[in-house]
Amino acid sequence: MRGVSITQTLEPIVSTSGICDWGNLKASLQEQIAKTSASDKTFPIIAYPNTVTELSQVMNQCYGNGWRVIPCGKGSKLGWGGVGQEVDLIISTDRLNRIIDHAVGDLTVTAEAGVKFSDLQKLLSQTGQFLPLEPAYPEEATLGGIIATANSGSWRQRYGGVRDLLLGISFVRSDGEIAKAGGRVVKNVAGYDLMKLFTGSYGSLGILTEVTFRVYPLLEAGSTVVLTGEANAVASTSKTLLASALTPTAVDILSTRLVKTLGIGKGMGLMIRFQSVTEAVKEQSSRILAVGQQLGLTGTLYTDAEELNLWQSLPKHIWEPLSTTAITCKIGVLPTAAANTLVKLDQLTDSTGLGLIHAG
């Protein structure tokens, strides 16, 4: 009866088309939603507000009736984070999917939280710009979900993480009130930094509705150096690299099994990406290749389509494991402990255990 009551309450706000019963959801979304609760109870209803005003009214009803809510975008990362008890309603930002403003000259973009990351990148590329994030499931990930899970990727070495790129947010509080923090300009220092608080909050502080990001120009050229070999040599090369004047855009350390899975060598791996003008890329790639080889590592240079394929396949092995019983998790480690952490991971897991550490 409670599900009927929720439907009757929300239909005047979001219309019949804005309410979806559990049985009509895609199986993939059902699977993701089920991961959010320790209860065996199914989730009978998902609401799709079309505007921020509708979302505000829905949340106000949830607040007044004491309904327990989980927000989502496309649902690609609903299985991340803590597990709750029974949930009364799922609220999706899927229909809050409008680009609000792209200030090309100011290098900023403002969009609703339900905009897909892949769609935003396509728009930015038309003006030679991009948002330097590499989230899991990029074709499905929404901007709100990326912020909620603090899902940055390999580019954090050069550009920082999600919170470093985020300039402003608007959100709906648990009581339905609309609030905002930050702004649409790069130099905005007024008020408490709620953007950092919301980054990685997993939807616990409110539902994001609008976000403003700092964006960057696409770079002229790029190449990736892959060094493989003994863990101690990888650790030494990484330390030398990060203390040098070289400016890689990405530095990843790969476990022995991940190197083998990718077919890029033997032993632990170090992937270093350089993106800049052509001459700078060539010079920096040559220098780090020489450093690695001096320490006994095997070096390979990847360019053009081969390089792009390498970076596209790397995260898929982490976020889309072949085993249905795989446990995927994120941890934070000190740079000095990175190589040793991957060694211990290999010791503690079976042949399917893969490890990847982003610098930055």
Short mmCIF file of C-alpha atoms in Angstrom, two decimals:
data_model
loop_
_atom_site.label_atom_id
_atom_site.label_comp_id
_atom_site.label_asym_id
_atom_site.label_seq_id
_atom_site.Cartn_x
_atom_site.Cartn_y
_atom_site.Cartn_z
CA MET A 1 0.00 0.00 0.00
CA ARG A 2 2.86 2.35 0.69
CA GLY A 3 4.00 2.07 -2.94
CA VAL A 4 0.50 3.00 -4.12
CA SER A 5 0.53 5.98 -1.75
CA ILE A 6 3.87 7.19 -3.11
CA THR A 7 2.67 6.85 -6.69
CA GLN A 8 -0.55 8.74 -6.00
CA THR A 9 1.38 11.50 -4.24
CA LEU A 10 4.03 11.95 -6.91
CA GLU A 11 2.04 11.54 -10.14
CA PRO A 12 0.57 15.08 -9.94
CA ILE A 13 4.15 16.39 -9.72
CA VAL A 14 6.04 14.36 -12.34
CA SER A 15 3.05 12.95 -14.31
CA THR A 16 2.41 9.28 -15.01
CA SER A 17 5.37 9.12 -17.40
CA GLY A 18 7.65 10.24 -14.58
CA ILE A 19 6.90 7.18 -12.45
CA CYS A 20 8.28 3.74 -13.30
CA ASP A 21 7.39 0.54 -11.47
CA TRP A 22 10.10 -1.95 -10.57
CA GLY A 23 8.88 -4.49 -13.10
CA ASN A 24 9.28 -2.05 -15.98
CA LEU A 25 12.90 -1.19 -15.27
CA LYS A 26 15.74 -2.60 -17.33
CA ALA A 27 17.29 -5.68 -15.75
CA SER A 28 20.68 -3.96 -15.59
CA LEU A 29 19.25 -1.05 -13.57
CA GLN A 30 17.35 -3.45 -11.30
CA GLU A 31 20.63 -5.22 -10.59
CA GLN A 32 22.41 -1.96 -9.72
CA ILE A 33 19.58 -0.72 -7.50
CA ALA A 34 19.44 -4.04 -5.64
CA LYS A 35 23.07 -3.55 -4.62
CA THR A 36 22.19 -0.45 -2.61
CA SER A 37 20.21 -2.28 0.07
CA ALA A 38 20.87 -5.12 2.48
CA SER A 39 17.15 -5.86 2.49
CA ASP A 40 15.51 -8.48 0.27
CA LYS A 41 12.70 -6.03 -0.39
CA THR A 42 12.43 -4.88 -3.99
CA PHE A 43 12.20 -1.21 -4.91
CA PRO A 44 8.74 -0.71 -6.40
CA ILE A 45 9.07 2.84 -7.70
CA ILE A 46 11.56 5.12 -9.43
CA ALA A 47 10.73 8.78 -10.06
CA TYR A 48 12.04 10.81 -13.01
CA PRO A 49 11.60 14.57 -12.39
CA ASN A 50 11.78 16.64 -15.58
CA THR A 51 12.88 19.88 -13.93
CA VAL A 52 14.63 21.08 -10.79
CA THR A 53 11.30 22.43 -9.56
CA GLU A 54 9.72 18.99 -9.88
CA LEU A 55 12.68 17.43 -8.07
CA SER A 56 12.32 19.98 -5.27
CA GLN A 57 8.62 19.17 -4.89
CA VAL A 58 9.31 15.41 -4.89
CA MET A 59 11.94 15.78 -2.18
CA ASN A 60 9.59 17.96 -0.14
CA GLN A 61 7.02 15.16 -0.21
CA CYS A 62 9.67 12.61 0.77
CA TYR A 63 10.70 14.81 3.69
CA GLY A 64 7.16 15.34 4.90
CA ASN A 65 6.23 11.65 4.64
CA GLY A 66 9.49 10.25 5.98
CA TRP A 67 10.26 8.30 2.80
CA ARG A 68 13.76 6.93 2.47
CA VAL A 69 15.38 7.96 -0.80
CA ILE A 70 18.35 7.00 -2.96
CA PRO A 71 19.34 9.38 -5.79
CA CYS A 72 20.83 8.12 -9.05
CA GLY A 73 21.68 9.19 -12.58
CA LYS A 74 22.07 6.32 -15.02
CA GLY A 75 22.80 3.97 -12.11
CA SER A 76 26.21 2.78 -13.35
CA LYS A 77 27.84 3.19 -9.91
CA LEU A 78 24.92 2.56 -7.55
CA GLY A 79 26.75 -0.48 -6.21
CA TRP A 80 29.55 1.74 -4.89
CA GLY A 81 29.60 3.04 -1.33
CA GLY A 82 27.69 1.88 1.72
CA VAL A 83 24.70 -0.44 1.78
CA GLY A 84 21.46 0.86 3.28
CA GLN A 85 18.38 -0.80 4.69
CA GLU A 86 14.94 -0.60 3.12
CA VAL A 87 14.45 2.21 0.61
CA ASP A 88 11.08 3.65 -0.38
CA LEU A 89 11.94 5.58 -3.51
CA ILE A 90 14.66 5.96 -6.14
CA ILE A 91 14.93 9.44 -7.66
CA SER A 92 16.70 9.66 -11.00
CA THR A 93 18.26 12.78 -12.52
CA ASP A 94 18.24 11.12 -15.95
CA ARG A 95 15.89 13.77 -17.38
CA LEU A 96 17.87 16.68 -15.95
CA ASN A 97 20.15 16.50 -18.97
CA ARG A 98 20.53 19.99 -20.39
CA ILE A 99 23.72 21.91 -21.16
CA ILE A 100 23.13 25.32 -19.59
CA ASP A 101 26.20 27.33 -20.59
CA HIS A 102 29.57 26.76 -22.25
CA ALA A 103 31.80 29.79 -21.83
CA VAL A 104 34.46 28.84 -24.38
CA GLY A 105 36.70 31.82 -23.68
CA ASP A 106 36.50 31.36 -19.91
CA LEU A 107 37.10 27.60 -20.14
CA THR A 108 34.02 26.70 -18.10
CA VAL A 109 30.90 24.64 -18.73
CA THR A 110 27.66 24.47 -16.75
CA ALA A 111 25.28 21.56 -17.15
CA GLU A 112 22.54 19.70 -15.34
CA ALA A 113 23.63 16.74 -13.24
CA GLY A 114 21.97 14.14 -15.46
CA VAL A 115 24.08 15.01 -18.53
CA LYS A 116 26.13 12.03 -19.64
CA PHE A 117 29.89 12.47 -19.49
CA SER A 118 30.31 11.16 -23.04
CA ASP A 119 27.78 13.68 -24.39
CA LEU A 120 29.56 16.55 -22.66
CA GLN A 121 32.93 15.50 -24.08
CA LYS A 122 31.49 15.44 -27.59
CA LEU A 123 30.16 18.96 -27.14
CA LEU A 124 33.45 20.28 -25.74
CA SER A 125 35.51 18.66 -28.50
CA GLN A 126 33.70 20.81 -31.08
CA THR A 127 35.55 23.84 -29.65
CA GLY A 128 38.84 22.03 -29.01
CA GLN A 129 38.25 21.54 -25.28
CA PHE A 130 37.72 18.65 -22.88
CA LEU A 131 36.94 17.81 -19.26
CA PRO A 132 40.04 15.94 -17.97
CA LEU A 133 38.31 13.08 -16.18
CA GLU A 134 38.31 9.37 -16.97
CA PRO A 135 35.38 7.92 -15.02
CA ALA A 136 34.33 4.31 -14.94
CA TYR A 137 31.66 3.43 -17.54
CA PRO A 138 32.15 6.72 -19.46
CA GLU A 139 29.30 6.04 -21.89
CA GLU A 140 26.78 5.85 -19.04
CA ALA A 141 28.29 7.95 -16.24
CA THR A 142 26.49 11.22 -15.48
CA LEU A 143 28.12 14.38 -14.17
CA GLY A 144 26.27 14.13 -10.88
CA GLY A 145 27.33 10.51 -10.39
CA ILE A 146 30.97 11.33 -11.15
CA ILE A 147 30.95 14.02 -8.46
CA ALA A 148 29.05 11.88 -5.95
CA THR A 149 31.61 9.07 -6.29
CA ALA A 150 34.70 11.29 -6.77
CA ASN A 151 35.56 9.21 -9.83
CA SER A 152 38.54 10.96 -11.45
CA GLY A 153 40.82 8.53 -13.30
CA SER A 154 44.37 8.75 -14.60
CA TRP A 155 44.42 12.44 -15.56
CA ARG A 156 44.45 13.50 -11.91
CA GLN A 157 48.28 13.58 -12.05
CA ARG A 158 48.16 16.70 -14.24
CA TYR A 159 44.72 18.22 -13.68
CA GLY A 160 43.76 17.10 -10.19
CA GLY A 161 40.66 15.21 -9.15
CA VAL A 162 36.96 16.01 -9.45
CA ARG A 163 37.00 18.52 -6.59
CA ASP A 164 39.86 20.44 -8.24
CA LEU A 165 37.87 20.88 -11.46
CA LEU A 166 34.53 21.70 -9.85
CA LEU A 167 33.68 25.42 -9.68
CA GLY A 168 30.05 25.43 -8.59
CA ILE A 169 27.04 23.27 -7.78
CA SER A 170 23.30 23.56 -7.25
CA PHE A 171 21.45 20.89 -5.31
CA VAL A 172 18.17 20.01 -3.66
CA ARG A 173 18.33 19.46 0.08
CA SER A 174 16.56 16.64 1.89
CA ASP A 175 13.67 19.00 2.74
CA GLY A 176 13.23 20.05 -0.90
CA GLU A 177 14.89 23.44 -0.64
CA ILE A 178 17.13 24.43 -3.58
CA ALA A 179 20.63 25.57 -2.65
CA LYS A 180 23.88 26.37 -4.41
CA ALA A 181 27.58 26.90 -3.77
CA GLY A 182 30.43 28.35 -5.80
CA GLY A 183 29.73 29.93 -9.17
CA ARG A 184 30.42 29.85 -12.90
CA VAL A 185 33.80 31.56 -12.87
CA VAL A 186 37.26 30.24 -12.10
CA LYS A 187 38.01 32.85 -9.41
CA ASN A 188 35.21 32.32 -6.92
CA VAL A 189 36.15 32.21 -3.26
CA ALA A 190 32.94 33.25 -1.52
CA GLY A 191 31.39 31.01 1.11
CA TYR A 192 32.08 27.55 2.50
CA ASP A 193 33.53 25.10 -0.03
CA LEU A 194 30.54 22.80 -0.36
CA MET A 195 31.88 21.49 -3.68
CA LYS A 196 34.62 19.59 -1.89
CA LEU A 197 32.13 18.34 0.69
CA PHE A 198 29.77 17.00 -1.99
CA THR A 199 32.58 15.32 -3.92
CA GLY A 200 32.54 11.69 -2.82
CA SER A 201 29.43 12.12 -0.66
CA TYR A 202 27.54 9.35 -2.51
CA GLY A 203 24.29 11.31 -2.53
CA SER A 204 24.09 11.55 1.26
CA LEU A 205 24.03 15.38 1.44
CA GLY A 206 21.47 16.19 -1.23
CA ILE A 207 20.70 15.63 -4.91
CA LEU A 208 22.93 17.52 -7.34
CA THR A 209 21.01 19.37 -10.04
CA GLU A 210 23.53 21.65 -11.76
CA VAL A 211 27.34 21.64 -11.92
CA THR A 212 30.02 23.95 -13.30
CA PHE A 213 33.40 22.55 -14.32
CA ARG A 214 36.68 24.08 -15.36
CA VAL A 215 37.66 22.65 -18.78
CA TYR A 216 40.95 22.59 -20.70
CA PRO A 217 42.13 22.87 -24.32
CA LEU A 218 42.76 19.64 -26.19
CA LEU A 219 46.48 19.09 -26.58
CA GLU A 220 48.34 18.86 -29.88
CA ALA A 221 50.16 15.55 -29.44
CA GLY A 222 50.54 12.66 -27.05
CA SER A 223 52.44 9.45 -26.40
CA THR A 224 52.70 6.89 -23.61
CA VAL A 225 55.79 5.17 -22.27
CA VAL A 226 55.25 1.74 -20.72
CA LEU A 227 58.02 0.43 -18.45
CA THR A 228 57.85 -3.10 -17.05
CA GLY A 229 60.04 -5.15 -14.76
CA GLU A 230 60.94 -5.56 -11.08
CA ALA A 231 58.82 -3.77 -8.48
CA ASN A 232 61.80 -2.00 -6.89
CA ALA A 233 62.88 -0.60 -10.26
CA VAL A 234 59.33 0.58 -10.99
CA ALA A 235 59.19 2.31 -7.60
CA SER A 236 62.55 4.00 -8.18
CA THR A 237 61.57 5.19 -11.65
CA SER A 238 58.27 6.55 -10.36
CA LYS A 239 60.04 8.44 -7.57
CA THR A 240 62.57 9.89 -10.02
CA LEU A 241 59.81 10.90 -12.43
CA LEU A 242 57.67 12.69 -9.85
CA ALA A 243 60.68 14.58 -8.50
CA SER A 244 61.81 15.68 -11.98
CA ALA A 245 60.87 18.63 -14.19
CA LEU A 246 58.92 16.33 -16.53
CA THR A 247 55.20 17.07 -16.81
CA PRO A 248 53.24 13.86 -17.49
CA THR A 249 49.46 14.10 -17.70
CA ALA A 250 49.03 10.58 -16.29
CA VAL A 251 51.18 8.20 -14.25
CA ASP A 252 49.74 4.77 -13.45
CA ILE A 253 51.35 1.80 -11.71
CA LEU A 254 50.02 -1.61 -12.78
CA SER A 255 50.16 -4.90 -10.93
CA THR A 256 52.00 -7.83 -12.49
CA ARG A 257 48.75 -9.57 -13.40
CA LEU A 258 47.28 -6.47 -15.00
CA VAL A 259 50.42 -6.08 -17.14
CA LYS A 260 50.04 -9.68 -18.24
CA THR A 261 46.32 -9.26 -18.93
CA LEU A 262 47.02 -6.25 -21.16
CA GLY A 263 49.84 -8.11 -22.91
CA ILE A 264 52.30 -5.23 -22.52
CA GLY A 265 55.25 -6.98 -20.88
CA LYS A 266 56.38 -8.93 -17.82
CA GLY A 267 56.55 -7.83 -14.21
CA MET A 268 55.07 -4.72 -12.66
CA GLY A 269 54.20 -1.85 -15.01
CA LEU A 270 54.54 1.92 -15.07
CA MET A 271 52.49 3.84 -17.66
CA ILE A 272 53.51 7.46 -18.24
CA ARG A 273 51.49 9.67 -20.57
CA PHE A 274 52.79 12.93 -22.05
CA GLN A 275 50.49 15.38 -23.86
CA SER A 276 51.70 18.73 -25.14
CA VAL A 277 53.25 20.16 -28.31
CA THR A 278 54.92 17.51 -30.46
CA GLU A 279 58.55 18.33 -29.64
CA ALA A 280 57.93 18.41 -25.89
CA VAL A 281 56.18 15.03 -26.02
CA LYS A 282 59.06 13.44 -27.93
CA GLU A 283 61.71 14.90 -25.62
CA GLN A 284 60.00 13.89 -22.39
CA SER A 285 59.18 10.40 -23.65
CA SER A 286 62.83 9.83 -24.60
CA ARG A 287 64.07 11.01 -21.21
CA ILE A 288 61.83 8.75 -19.13
CA LEU A 289 62.55 5.78 -21.42
CA ALA A 290 66.25 6.29 -20.72
CA VAL A 291 65.69 6.53 -16.96
CA GLY A 292 63.69 3.31 -16.91
CA GLN A 293 66.17 1.39 -19.03
CA GLN A 294 69.05 2.52 -16.80
CA LEU A 295 67.20 0.92 -13.88
CA GLY A 296 66.74 -2.35 -15.77
CA LEU A 297 63.18 -1.88 -16.98
CA THR A 298 61.91 -2.78 -20.45
CA GLY A 299 60.46 0.22 -22.26
CA THR A 300 57.89 0.55 -25.05
CA LEU A 301 56.56 3.71 -26.68
CA TYR A 302 52.88 3.87 -27.69
CA THR A 303 51.55 6.55 -30.05
CA ASP A 304 48.47 7.38 -32.13
CA ALA A 305 45.69 4.75 -32.25
CA GLU A 306 47.79 2.20 -30.39
CA GLU A 307 48.13 4.58 -27.46
CA LEU A 308 44.43 5.44 -27.45
CA ASN A 309 43.46 1.77 -27.46
CA LEU A 310 45.77 1.11 -24.52
CA TRP A 311 44.19 3.81 -22.34
CA GLN A 312 40.68 2.72 -23.32
CA SER A 313 41.29 -0.94 -22.50
CA LEU A 314 43.10 -0.31 -19.19
CA PRO A 315 40.12 0.78 -17.06
CA LYS A 316 37.80 -1.81 -18.58
CA HIS A 317 39.79 -4.61 -16.99
CA ILE A 318 39.28 -2.96 -13.59
CA TRP A 319 35.66 -1.85 -13.83
CA GLU A 320 34.36 -4.73 -15.96
CA PRO A 321 35.92 -7.88 -14.47
CA LEU A 322 35.28 -11.21 -16.16
CA SER A 323 34.50 -12.93 -12.85
CA THR A 324 30.94 -12.46 -11.56
CA THR A 325 32.20 -12.80 -7.98
CA ALA A 326 34.91 -10.15 -8.28
CA ILE A 327 35.09 -7.45 -5.61
CA THR A 328 36.09 -4.04 -6.97
CA CYS A 329 37.24 -1.43 -4.48
CA LYS A 330 39.14 1.86 -4.24
CA ILE A 331 41.81 2.59 -1.64
CA GLY A 332 44.20 5.45 -1.01
CA VAL A 333 47.93 4.85 -0.57
CA LEU A 334 51.02 7.02 -0.21
CA PRO A 335 53.12 7.33 -3.38
CA THR A 336 56.04 5.66 -1.59
CA ALA A 337 53.87 2.64 -0.78
CA ALA A 338 52.30 2.17 -4.22
CA ALA A 339 54.57 -0.54 -5.63
CA ASN A 340 54.66 -2.51 -2.38
CA THR A 341 50.86 -2.35 -2.15
CA LEU A 342 50.54 -3.99 -5.56
CA VAL A 343 53.08 -6.67 -4.59
CA LYS A 344 50.97 -7.53 -1.54
CA LEU A 345 47.81 -7.50 -3.66
CA ASP A 346 49.34 -10.14 -5.94
CA GLN A 347 50.20 -12.21 -2.87
CA LEU A 348 46.72 -11.96 -1.35
CA THR A 349 44.58 -12.56 -4.45
CA ASP A 350 44.22 -15.35 -6.96
CA SER A 351 45.08 -15.18 -10.66
CA THR A 352 42.12 -12.88 -11.37
CA GLY A 353 43.23 -10.16 -8.92
CA LEU A 354 44.20 -6.93 -10.73
CA GLY A 355 45.61 -3.71 -9.28
CA LEU A 356 45.92 -0.18 -10.68
CA ILE A 357 47.20 2.92 -8.86
CA HIS A 358 46.83 6.46 -10.21
CA ALA A 359 49.40 9.05 -9.20
CA GLY A 360 48.20 12.49 -8.20
#
